[in-house]
PDB file of C-alpha atoms in Angstrom:
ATOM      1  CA  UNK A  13      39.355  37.230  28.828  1.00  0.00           C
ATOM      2  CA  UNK A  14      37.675  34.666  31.414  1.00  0.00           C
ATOM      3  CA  UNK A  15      38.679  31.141  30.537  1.00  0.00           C
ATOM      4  CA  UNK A  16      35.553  28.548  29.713  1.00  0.00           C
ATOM      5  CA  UNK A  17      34.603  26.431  31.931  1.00  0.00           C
ATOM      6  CA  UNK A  18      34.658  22.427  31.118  1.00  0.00           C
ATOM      7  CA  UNK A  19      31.042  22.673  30.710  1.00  0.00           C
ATOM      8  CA  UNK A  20      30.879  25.711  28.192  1.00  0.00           C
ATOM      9  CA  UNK A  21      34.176  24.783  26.382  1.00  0.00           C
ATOM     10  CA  UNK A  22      32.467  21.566  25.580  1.00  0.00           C
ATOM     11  CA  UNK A  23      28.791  22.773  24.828  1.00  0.00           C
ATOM     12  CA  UNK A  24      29.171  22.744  21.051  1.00  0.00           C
ATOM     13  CA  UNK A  25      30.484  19.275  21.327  1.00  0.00           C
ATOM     14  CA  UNK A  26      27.481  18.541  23.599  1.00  0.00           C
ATOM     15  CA  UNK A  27      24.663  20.466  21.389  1.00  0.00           C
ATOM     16  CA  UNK A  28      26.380  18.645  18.224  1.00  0.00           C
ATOM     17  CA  UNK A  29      25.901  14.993  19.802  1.00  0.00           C
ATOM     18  CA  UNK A  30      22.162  15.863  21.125  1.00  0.00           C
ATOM     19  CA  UNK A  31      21.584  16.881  17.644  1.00  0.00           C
ATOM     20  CA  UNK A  32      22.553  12.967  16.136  1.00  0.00           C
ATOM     21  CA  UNK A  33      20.930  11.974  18.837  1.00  0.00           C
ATOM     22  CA  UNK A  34      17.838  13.657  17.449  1.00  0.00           C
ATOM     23  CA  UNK A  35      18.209  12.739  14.035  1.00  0.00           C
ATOM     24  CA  UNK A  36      18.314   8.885  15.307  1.00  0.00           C
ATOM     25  CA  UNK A  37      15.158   8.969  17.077  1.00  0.00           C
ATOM     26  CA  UNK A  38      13.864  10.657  14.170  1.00  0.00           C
ATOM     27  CA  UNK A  39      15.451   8.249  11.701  1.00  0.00           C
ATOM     28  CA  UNK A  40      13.741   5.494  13.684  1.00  0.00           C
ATOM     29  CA  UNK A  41      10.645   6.734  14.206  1.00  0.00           C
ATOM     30  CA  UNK A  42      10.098   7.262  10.103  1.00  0.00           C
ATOM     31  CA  UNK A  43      11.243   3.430   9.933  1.00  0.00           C
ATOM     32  CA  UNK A  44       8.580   2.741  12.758  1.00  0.00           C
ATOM     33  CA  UNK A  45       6.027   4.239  10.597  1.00  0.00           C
ATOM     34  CA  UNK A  46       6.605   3.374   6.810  1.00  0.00           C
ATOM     35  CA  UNK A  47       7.693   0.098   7.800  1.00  0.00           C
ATOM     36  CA  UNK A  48       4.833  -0.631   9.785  1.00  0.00           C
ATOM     37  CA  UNK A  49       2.357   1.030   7.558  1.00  0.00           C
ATOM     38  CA  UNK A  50       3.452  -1.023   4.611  1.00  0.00           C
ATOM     39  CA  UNK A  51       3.590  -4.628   6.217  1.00  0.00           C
ATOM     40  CA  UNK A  52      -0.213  -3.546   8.196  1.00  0.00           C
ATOM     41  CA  UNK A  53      -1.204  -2.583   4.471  1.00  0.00           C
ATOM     42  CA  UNK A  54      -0.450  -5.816   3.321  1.00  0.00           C
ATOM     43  CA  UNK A  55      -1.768  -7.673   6.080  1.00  0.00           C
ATOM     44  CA  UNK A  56      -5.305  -6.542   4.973  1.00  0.00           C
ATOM     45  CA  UNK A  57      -4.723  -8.226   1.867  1.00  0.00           C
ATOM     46  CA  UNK A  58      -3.435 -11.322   2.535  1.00  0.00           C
ATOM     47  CA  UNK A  59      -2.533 -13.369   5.570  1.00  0.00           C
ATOM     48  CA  UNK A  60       0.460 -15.090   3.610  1.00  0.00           C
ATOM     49  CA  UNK A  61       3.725 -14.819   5.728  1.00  0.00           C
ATOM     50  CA  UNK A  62       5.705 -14.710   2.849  1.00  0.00           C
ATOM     51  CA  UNK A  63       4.396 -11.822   1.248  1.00  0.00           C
ATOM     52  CA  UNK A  64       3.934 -10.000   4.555  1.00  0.00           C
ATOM     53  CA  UNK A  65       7.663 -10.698   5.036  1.00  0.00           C
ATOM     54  CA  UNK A  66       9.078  -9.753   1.382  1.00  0.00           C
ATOM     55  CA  UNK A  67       7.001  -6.348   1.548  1.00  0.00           C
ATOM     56  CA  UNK A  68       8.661  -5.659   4.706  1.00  0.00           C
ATOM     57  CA  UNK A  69      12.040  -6.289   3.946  1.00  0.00           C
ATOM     58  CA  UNK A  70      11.168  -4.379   0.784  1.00  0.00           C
ATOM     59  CA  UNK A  71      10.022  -1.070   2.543  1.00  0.00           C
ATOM     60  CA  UNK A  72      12.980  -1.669   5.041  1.00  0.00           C
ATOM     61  CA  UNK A  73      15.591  -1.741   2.512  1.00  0.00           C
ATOM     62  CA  UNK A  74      14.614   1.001  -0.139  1.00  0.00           C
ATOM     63  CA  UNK A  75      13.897   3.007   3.166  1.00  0.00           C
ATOM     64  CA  UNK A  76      16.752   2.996   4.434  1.00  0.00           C
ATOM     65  CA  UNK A  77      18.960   3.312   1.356  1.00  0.00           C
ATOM     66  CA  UNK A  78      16.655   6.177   0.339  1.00  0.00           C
ATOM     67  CA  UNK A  79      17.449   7.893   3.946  1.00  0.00           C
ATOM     68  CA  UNK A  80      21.133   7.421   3.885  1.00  0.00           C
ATOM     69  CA  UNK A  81      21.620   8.403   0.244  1.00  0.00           C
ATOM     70  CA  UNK A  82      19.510  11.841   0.808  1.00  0.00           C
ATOM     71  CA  UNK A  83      21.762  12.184   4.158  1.00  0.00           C
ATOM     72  CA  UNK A  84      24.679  11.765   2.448  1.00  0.00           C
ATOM     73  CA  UNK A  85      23.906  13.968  -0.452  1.00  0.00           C
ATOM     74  CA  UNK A  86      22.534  17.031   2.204  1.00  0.00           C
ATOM     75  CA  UNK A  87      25.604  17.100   4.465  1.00  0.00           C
ATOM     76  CA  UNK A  88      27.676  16.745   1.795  1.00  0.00           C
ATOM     77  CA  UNK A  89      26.314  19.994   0.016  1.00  0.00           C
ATOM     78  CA  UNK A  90      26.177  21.377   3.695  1.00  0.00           C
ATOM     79  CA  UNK A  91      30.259  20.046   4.352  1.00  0.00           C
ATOM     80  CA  UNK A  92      31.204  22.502   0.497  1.00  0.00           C
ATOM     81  CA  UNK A  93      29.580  24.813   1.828  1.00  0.00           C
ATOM     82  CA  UNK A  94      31.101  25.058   5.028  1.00  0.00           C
ATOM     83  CA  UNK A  95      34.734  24.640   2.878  1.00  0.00           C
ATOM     84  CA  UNK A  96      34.019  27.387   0.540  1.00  0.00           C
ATOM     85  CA  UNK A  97      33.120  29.543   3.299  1.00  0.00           C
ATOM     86  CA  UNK A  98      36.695  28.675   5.273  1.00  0.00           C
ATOM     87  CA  UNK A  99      37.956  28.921   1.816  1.00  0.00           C
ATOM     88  CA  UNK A 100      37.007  32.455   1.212  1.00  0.00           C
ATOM     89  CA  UNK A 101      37.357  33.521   5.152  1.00  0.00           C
ATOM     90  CA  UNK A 102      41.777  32.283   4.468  1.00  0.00           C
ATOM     91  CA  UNK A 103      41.805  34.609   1.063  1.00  0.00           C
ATOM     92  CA  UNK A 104      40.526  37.344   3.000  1.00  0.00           C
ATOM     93  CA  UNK A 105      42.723  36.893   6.462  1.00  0.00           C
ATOM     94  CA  UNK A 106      45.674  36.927   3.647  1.00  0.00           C
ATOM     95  CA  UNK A 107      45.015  39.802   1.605  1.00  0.00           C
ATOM     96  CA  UNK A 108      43.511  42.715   4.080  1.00  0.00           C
ATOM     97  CA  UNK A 109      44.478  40.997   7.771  1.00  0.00           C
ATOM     98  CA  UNK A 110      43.954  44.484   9.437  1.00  0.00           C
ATOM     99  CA  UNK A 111      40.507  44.648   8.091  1.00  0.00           C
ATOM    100  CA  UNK A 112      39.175  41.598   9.658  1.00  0.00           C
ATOM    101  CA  UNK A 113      41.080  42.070  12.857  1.00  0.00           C
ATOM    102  CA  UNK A 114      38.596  44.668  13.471  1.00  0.00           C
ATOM    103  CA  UNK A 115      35.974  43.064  11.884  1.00  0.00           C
ATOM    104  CA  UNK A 116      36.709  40.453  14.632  1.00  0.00           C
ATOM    105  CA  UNK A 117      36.713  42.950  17.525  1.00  0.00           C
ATOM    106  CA  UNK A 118      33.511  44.760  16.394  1.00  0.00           C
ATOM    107  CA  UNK A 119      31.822  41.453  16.631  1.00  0.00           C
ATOM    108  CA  UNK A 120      33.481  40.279  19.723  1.00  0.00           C
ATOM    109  CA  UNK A 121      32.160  43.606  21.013  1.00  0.00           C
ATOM    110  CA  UNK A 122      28.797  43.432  19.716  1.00  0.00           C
ATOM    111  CA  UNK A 123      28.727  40.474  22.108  1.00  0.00           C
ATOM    112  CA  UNK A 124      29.166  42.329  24.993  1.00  0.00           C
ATOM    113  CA  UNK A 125      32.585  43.042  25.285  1.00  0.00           C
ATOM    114  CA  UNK A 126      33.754  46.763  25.731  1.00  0.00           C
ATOM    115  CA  UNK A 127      36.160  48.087  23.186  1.00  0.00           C
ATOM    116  CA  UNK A 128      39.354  48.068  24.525  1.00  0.00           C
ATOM    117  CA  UNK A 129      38.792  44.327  25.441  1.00  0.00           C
ATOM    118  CA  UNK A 130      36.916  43.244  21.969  1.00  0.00           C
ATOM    119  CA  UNK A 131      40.271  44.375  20.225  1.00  0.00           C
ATOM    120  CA  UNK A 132      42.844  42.917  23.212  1.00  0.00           C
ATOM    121  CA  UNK A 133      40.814  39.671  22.706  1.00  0.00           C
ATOM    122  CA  UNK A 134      41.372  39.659  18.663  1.00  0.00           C
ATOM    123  CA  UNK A 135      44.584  40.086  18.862  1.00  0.00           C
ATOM    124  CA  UNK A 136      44.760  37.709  21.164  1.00  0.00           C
ATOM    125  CA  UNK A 137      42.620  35.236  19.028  1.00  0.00           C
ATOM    126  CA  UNK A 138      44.052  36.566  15.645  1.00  0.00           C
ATOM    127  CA  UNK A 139      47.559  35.599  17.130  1.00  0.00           C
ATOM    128  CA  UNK A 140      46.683  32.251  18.042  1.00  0.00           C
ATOM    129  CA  UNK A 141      45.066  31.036  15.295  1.00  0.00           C
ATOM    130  CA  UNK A 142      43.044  33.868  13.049  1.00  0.00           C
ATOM    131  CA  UNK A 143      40.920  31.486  10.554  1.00  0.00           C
ATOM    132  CA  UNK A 144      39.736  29.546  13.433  1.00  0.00           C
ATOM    133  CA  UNK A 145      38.807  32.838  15.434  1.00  0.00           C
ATOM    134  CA  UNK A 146      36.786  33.781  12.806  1.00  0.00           C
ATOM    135  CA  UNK A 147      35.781  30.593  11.473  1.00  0.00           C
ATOM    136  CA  UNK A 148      33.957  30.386  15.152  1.00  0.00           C
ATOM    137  CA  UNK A 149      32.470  33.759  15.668  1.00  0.00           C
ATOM    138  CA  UNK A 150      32.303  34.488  12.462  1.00  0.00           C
ATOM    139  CA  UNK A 151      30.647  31.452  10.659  1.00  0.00           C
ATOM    140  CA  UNK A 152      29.820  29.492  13.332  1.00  0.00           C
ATOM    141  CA  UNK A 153      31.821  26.273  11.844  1.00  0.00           C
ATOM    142  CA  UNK A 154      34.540  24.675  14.010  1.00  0.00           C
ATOM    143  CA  UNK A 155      37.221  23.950  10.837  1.00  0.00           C
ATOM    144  CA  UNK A 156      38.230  20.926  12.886  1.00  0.00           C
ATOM    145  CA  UNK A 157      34.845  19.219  12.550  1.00  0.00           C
ATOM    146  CA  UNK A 158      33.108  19.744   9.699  1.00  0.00           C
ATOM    147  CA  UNK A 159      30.520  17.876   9.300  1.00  0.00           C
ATOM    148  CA  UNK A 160      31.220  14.589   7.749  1.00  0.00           C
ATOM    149  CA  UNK A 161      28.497  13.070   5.145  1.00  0.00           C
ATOM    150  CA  UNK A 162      29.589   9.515   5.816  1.00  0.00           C
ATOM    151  CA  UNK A 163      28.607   9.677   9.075  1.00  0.00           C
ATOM    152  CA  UNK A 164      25.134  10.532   8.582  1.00  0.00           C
ATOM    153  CA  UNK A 165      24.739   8.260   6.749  1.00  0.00           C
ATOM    154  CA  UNK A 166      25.475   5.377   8.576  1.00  0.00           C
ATOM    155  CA  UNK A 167      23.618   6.895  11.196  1.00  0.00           C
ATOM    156  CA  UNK A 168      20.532   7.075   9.025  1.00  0.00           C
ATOM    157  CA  UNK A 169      21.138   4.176   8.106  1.00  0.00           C
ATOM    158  CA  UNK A 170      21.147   2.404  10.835  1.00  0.00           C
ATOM    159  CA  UNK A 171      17.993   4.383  12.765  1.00  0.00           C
ATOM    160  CA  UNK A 172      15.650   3.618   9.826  1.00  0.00           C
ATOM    161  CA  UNK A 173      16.339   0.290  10.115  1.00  0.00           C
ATOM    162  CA  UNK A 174      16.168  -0.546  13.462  1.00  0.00           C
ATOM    163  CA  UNK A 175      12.940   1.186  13.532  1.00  0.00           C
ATOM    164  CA  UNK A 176      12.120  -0.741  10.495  1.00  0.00           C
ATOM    165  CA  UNK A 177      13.238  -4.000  12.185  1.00  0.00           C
ATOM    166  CA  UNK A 178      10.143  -3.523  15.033  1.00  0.00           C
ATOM    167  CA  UNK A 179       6.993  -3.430  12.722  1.00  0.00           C
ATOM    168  CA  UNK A 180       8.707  -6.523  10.658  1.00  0.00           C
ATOM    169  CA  UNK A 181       9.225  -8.593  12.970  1.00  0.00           C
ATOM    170  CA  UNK A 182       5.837  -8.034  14.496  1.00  0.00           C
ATOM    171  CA  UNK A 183       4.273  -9.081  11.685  1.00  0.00           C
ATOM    172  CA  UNK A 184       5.545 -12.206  11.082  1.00  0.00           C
ATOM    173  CA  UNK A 185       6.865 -13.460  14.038  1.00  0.00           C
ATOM    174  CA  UNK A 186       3.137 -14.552  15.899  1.00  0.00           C
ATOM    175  CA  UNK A 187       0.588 -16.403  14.750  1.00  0.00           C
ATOM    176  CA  UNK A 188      -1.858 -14.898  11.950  1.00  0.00           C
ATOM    177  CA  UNK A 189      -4.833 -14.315  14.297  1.00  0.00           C
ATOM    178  CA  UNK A 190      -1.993 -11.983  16.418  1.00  0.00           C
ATOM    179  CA  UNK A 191      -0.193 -10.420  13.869  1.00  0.00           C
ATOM    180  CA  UNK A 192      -2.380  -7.476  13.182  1.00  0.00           C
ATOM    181  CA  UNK A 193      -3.002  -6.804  17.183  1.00  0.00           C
ATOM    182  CA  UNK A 194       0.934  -7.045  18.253  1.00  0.00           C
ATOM    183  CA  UNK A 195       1.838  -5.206  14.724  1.00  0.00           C
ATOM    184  CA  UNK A 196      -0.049  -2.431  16.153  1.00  0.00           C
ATOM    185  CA  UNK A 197       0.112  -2.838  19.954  1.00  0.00           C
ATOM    186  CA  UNK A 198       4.458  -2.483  19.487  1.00  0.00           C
ATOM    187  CA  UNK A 199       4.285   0.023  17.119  1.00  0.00           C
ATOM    188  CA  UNK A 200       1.954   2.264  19.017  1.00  0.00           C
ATOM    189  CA  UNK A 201       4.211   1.615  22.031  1.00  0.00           C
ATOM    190  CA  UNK A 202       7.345   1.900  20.127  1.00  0.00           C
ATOM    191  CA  UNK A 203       5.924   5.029  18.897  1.00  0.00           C
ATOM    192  CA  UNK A 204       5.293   6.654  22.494  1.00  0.00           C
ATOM    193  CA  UNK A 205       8.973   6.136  23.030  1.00  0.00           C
ATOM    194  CA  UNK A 206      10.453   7.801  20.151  1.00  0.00           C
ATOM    195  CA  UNK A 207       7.958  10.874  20.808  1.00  0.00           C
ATOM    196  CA  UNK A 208       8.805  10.996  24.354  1.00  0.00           C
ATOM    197  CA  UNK A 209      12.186  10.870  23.602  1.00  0.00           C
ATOM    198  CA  UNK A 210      12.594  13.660  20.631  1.00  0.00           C
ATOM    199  CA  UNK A 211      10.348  15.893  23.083  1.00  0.00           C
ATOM    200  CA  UNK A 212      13.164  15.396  25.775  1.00  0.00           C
ATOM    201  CA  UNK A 213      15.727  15.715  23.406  1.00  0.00           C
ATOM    202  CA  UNK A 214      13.872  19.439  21.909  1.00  0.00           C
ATOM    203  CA  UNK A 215      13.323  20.677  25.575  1.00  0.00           C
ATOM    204  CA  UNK A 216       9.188  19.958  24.848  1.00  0.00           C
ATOM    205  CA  UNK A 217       6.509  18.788  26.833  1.00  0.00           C
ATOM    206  CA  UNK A 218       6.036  15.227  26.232  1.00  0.00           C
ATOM    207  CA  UNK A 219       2.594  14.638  26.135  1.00  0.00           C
ATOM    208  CA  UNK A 220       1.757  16.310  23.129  1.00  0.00           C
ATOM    209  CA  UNK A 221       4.858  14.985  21.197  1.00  0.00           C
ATOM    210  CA  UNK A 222       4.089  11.817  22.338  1.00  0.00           C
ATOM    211  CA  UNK A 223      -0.230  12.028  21.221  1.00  0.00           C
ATOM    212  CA  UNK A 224       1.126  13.494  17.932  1.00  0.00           C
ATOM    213  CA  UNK A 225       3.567  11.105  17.467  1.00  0.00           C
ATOM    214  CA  UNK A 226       0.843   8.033  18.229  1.00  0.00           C
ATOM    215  CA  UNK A 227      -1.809   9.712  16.427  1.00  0.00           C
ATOM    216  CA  UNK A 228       0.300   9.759  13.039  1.00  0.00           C
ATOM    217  CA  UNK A 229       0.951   6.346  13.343  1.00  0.00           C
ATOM    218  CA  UNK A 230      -2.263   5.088  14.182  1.00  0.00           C
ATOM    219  CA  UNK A 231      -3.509   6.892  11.150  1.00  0.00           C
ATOM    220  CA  UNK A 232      -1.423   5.678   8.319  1.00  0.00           C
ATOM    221  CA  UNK A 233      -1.573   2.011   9.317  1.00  0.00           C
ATOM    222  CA  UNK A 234      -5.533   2.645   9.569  1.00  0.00           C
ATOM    223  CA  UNK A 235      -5.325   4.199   6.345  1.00  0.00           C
ATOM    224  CA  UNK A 236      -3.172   1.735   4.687  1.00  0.00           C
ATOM    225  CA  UNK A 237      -4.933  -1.387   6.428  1.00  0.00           C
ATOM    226  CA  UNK A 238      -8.142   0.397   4.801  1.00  0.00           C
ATOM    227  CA  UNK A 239      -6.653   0.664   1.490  1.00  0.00           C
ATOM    228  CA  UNK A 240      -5.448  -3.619   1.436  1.00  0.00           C
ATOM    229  CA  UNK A 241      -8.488  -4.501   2.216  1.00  0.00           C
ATOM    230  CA  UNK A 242     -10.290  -2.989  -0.189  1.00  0.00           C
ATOM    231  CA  UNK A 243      -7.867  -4.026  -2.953  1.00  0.00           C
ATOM    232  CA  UNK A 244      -8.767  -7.593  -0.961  1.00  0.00           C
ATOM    233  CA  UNK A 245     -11.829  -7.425  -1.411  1.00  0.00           C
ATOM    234  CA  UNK A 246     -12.280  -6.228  -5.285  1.00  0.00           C
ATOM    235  CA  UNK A 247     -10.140  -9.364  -5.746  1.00  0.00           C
ATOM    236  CA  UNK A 248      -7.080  -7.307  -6.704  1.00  0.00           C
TER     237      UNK A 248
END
């Protein structure tokens, strides 16, 4: 069989980190929004630093520790998964090793290979190292890096609050006439980026990811600004 080149032999790494990638623009951008909606909520209730900056810090925190424990608990179900599935691929290798050394060539071949070189290539692979063959063709799962639920986290983690982080500070950093108008001014902006940048990341077209993205956050700090200055205004 032809040898990978650098670039394929590495593209699993490569789709794996553009993936994380991803996921912290994502995690970011739902900081960007829930943070911001919350503090501009607040803000058309009161014009009291203190309780603009204890509802941010608020959202922030249960945000972000509500992001990192569902992360953890998803890849985690997705990381037993993949063991179970390596688990059951080792029983089978041990007790009918003829059986999936043609399974192995039949789906080498179904991906183009002829016959004779489908079952060359098992053996080949099967001699090597035969759970990792089919661990890859197979299942798809590289045994050597599983995915690992700490990881994501942190990484969660971390996105949601650095998009968090944005909004807050807005808020309470200017004076109150400015709050509202650089609350909304960065988060728009901030918002732009993180949709230009998933669309990029995705192989989209940017202009729509980036209107959908502004539009959504426009909305819920409208609707939430709406909402705190009603309650302001029945004197809740």
């Amino acid at each position: 069989m032809t040898q990978p080149t650098d670039d394929e032999a590495h593209g699993g790494t490569l789709g794996g980190r553009l993936n994380w990638l991803r996921a912290a623009v994502l995690g970011a951008n739902d900081g960007i929004v829930s943070t911001a909606g919350l503090v501009v909520g607040v803000a058309g209730a009161t014009d009291d630093r203190s309780a603009l900056l204890t509802a941010g810090l608020a959202g922030l925190l249960a945000g972000s520790m509500s992001m990192a424990a569902g992360e953890y608990v998803s890849v985690s179900t997705q990381r037993d998964s993949e063991r179970a599935a390596l688990a059951a691929e080792r029983r089978q290798l041990r007790e009918r090793p003829e059986a999936e050394l043609r399974e192995l060539a039949q789906m080498l071949e179904r991906r183009g290979l002829s016959q004779d070189v489908a079952l060359e290539a098992a053996v080949q692979l099967t001699e090597r190292d035969a759970l990792r063959a089919h661990a890859r063709v197979e299942l798809g799962i590289d045994p050597d890096d599983l995915t690992n639920p700490w990881h994501a986290a942190w990484a969660s983690f971390l996105a949601f609050t650095a998009g968090a982080l944005l909004p807050l500070l807005a808020i309470v950093l200017p004076a109150a006439e400015w709050r509202l108008a650089v609350t909304v001014a960065s988060v728009l902006a901030a918002l732009a980026l993180t949709g230009f940048s998933s669309a990029r990341l995705g192989a989209a077209a940017p202009p729509r990811a980036v209107l959908r993205n502004v539009a959504g956050g426009a909305l819920a700090m409208g609707v939430t600004y709406a909402a705190g200055s009603l309650l302001d205004a029945a004197g809740a």
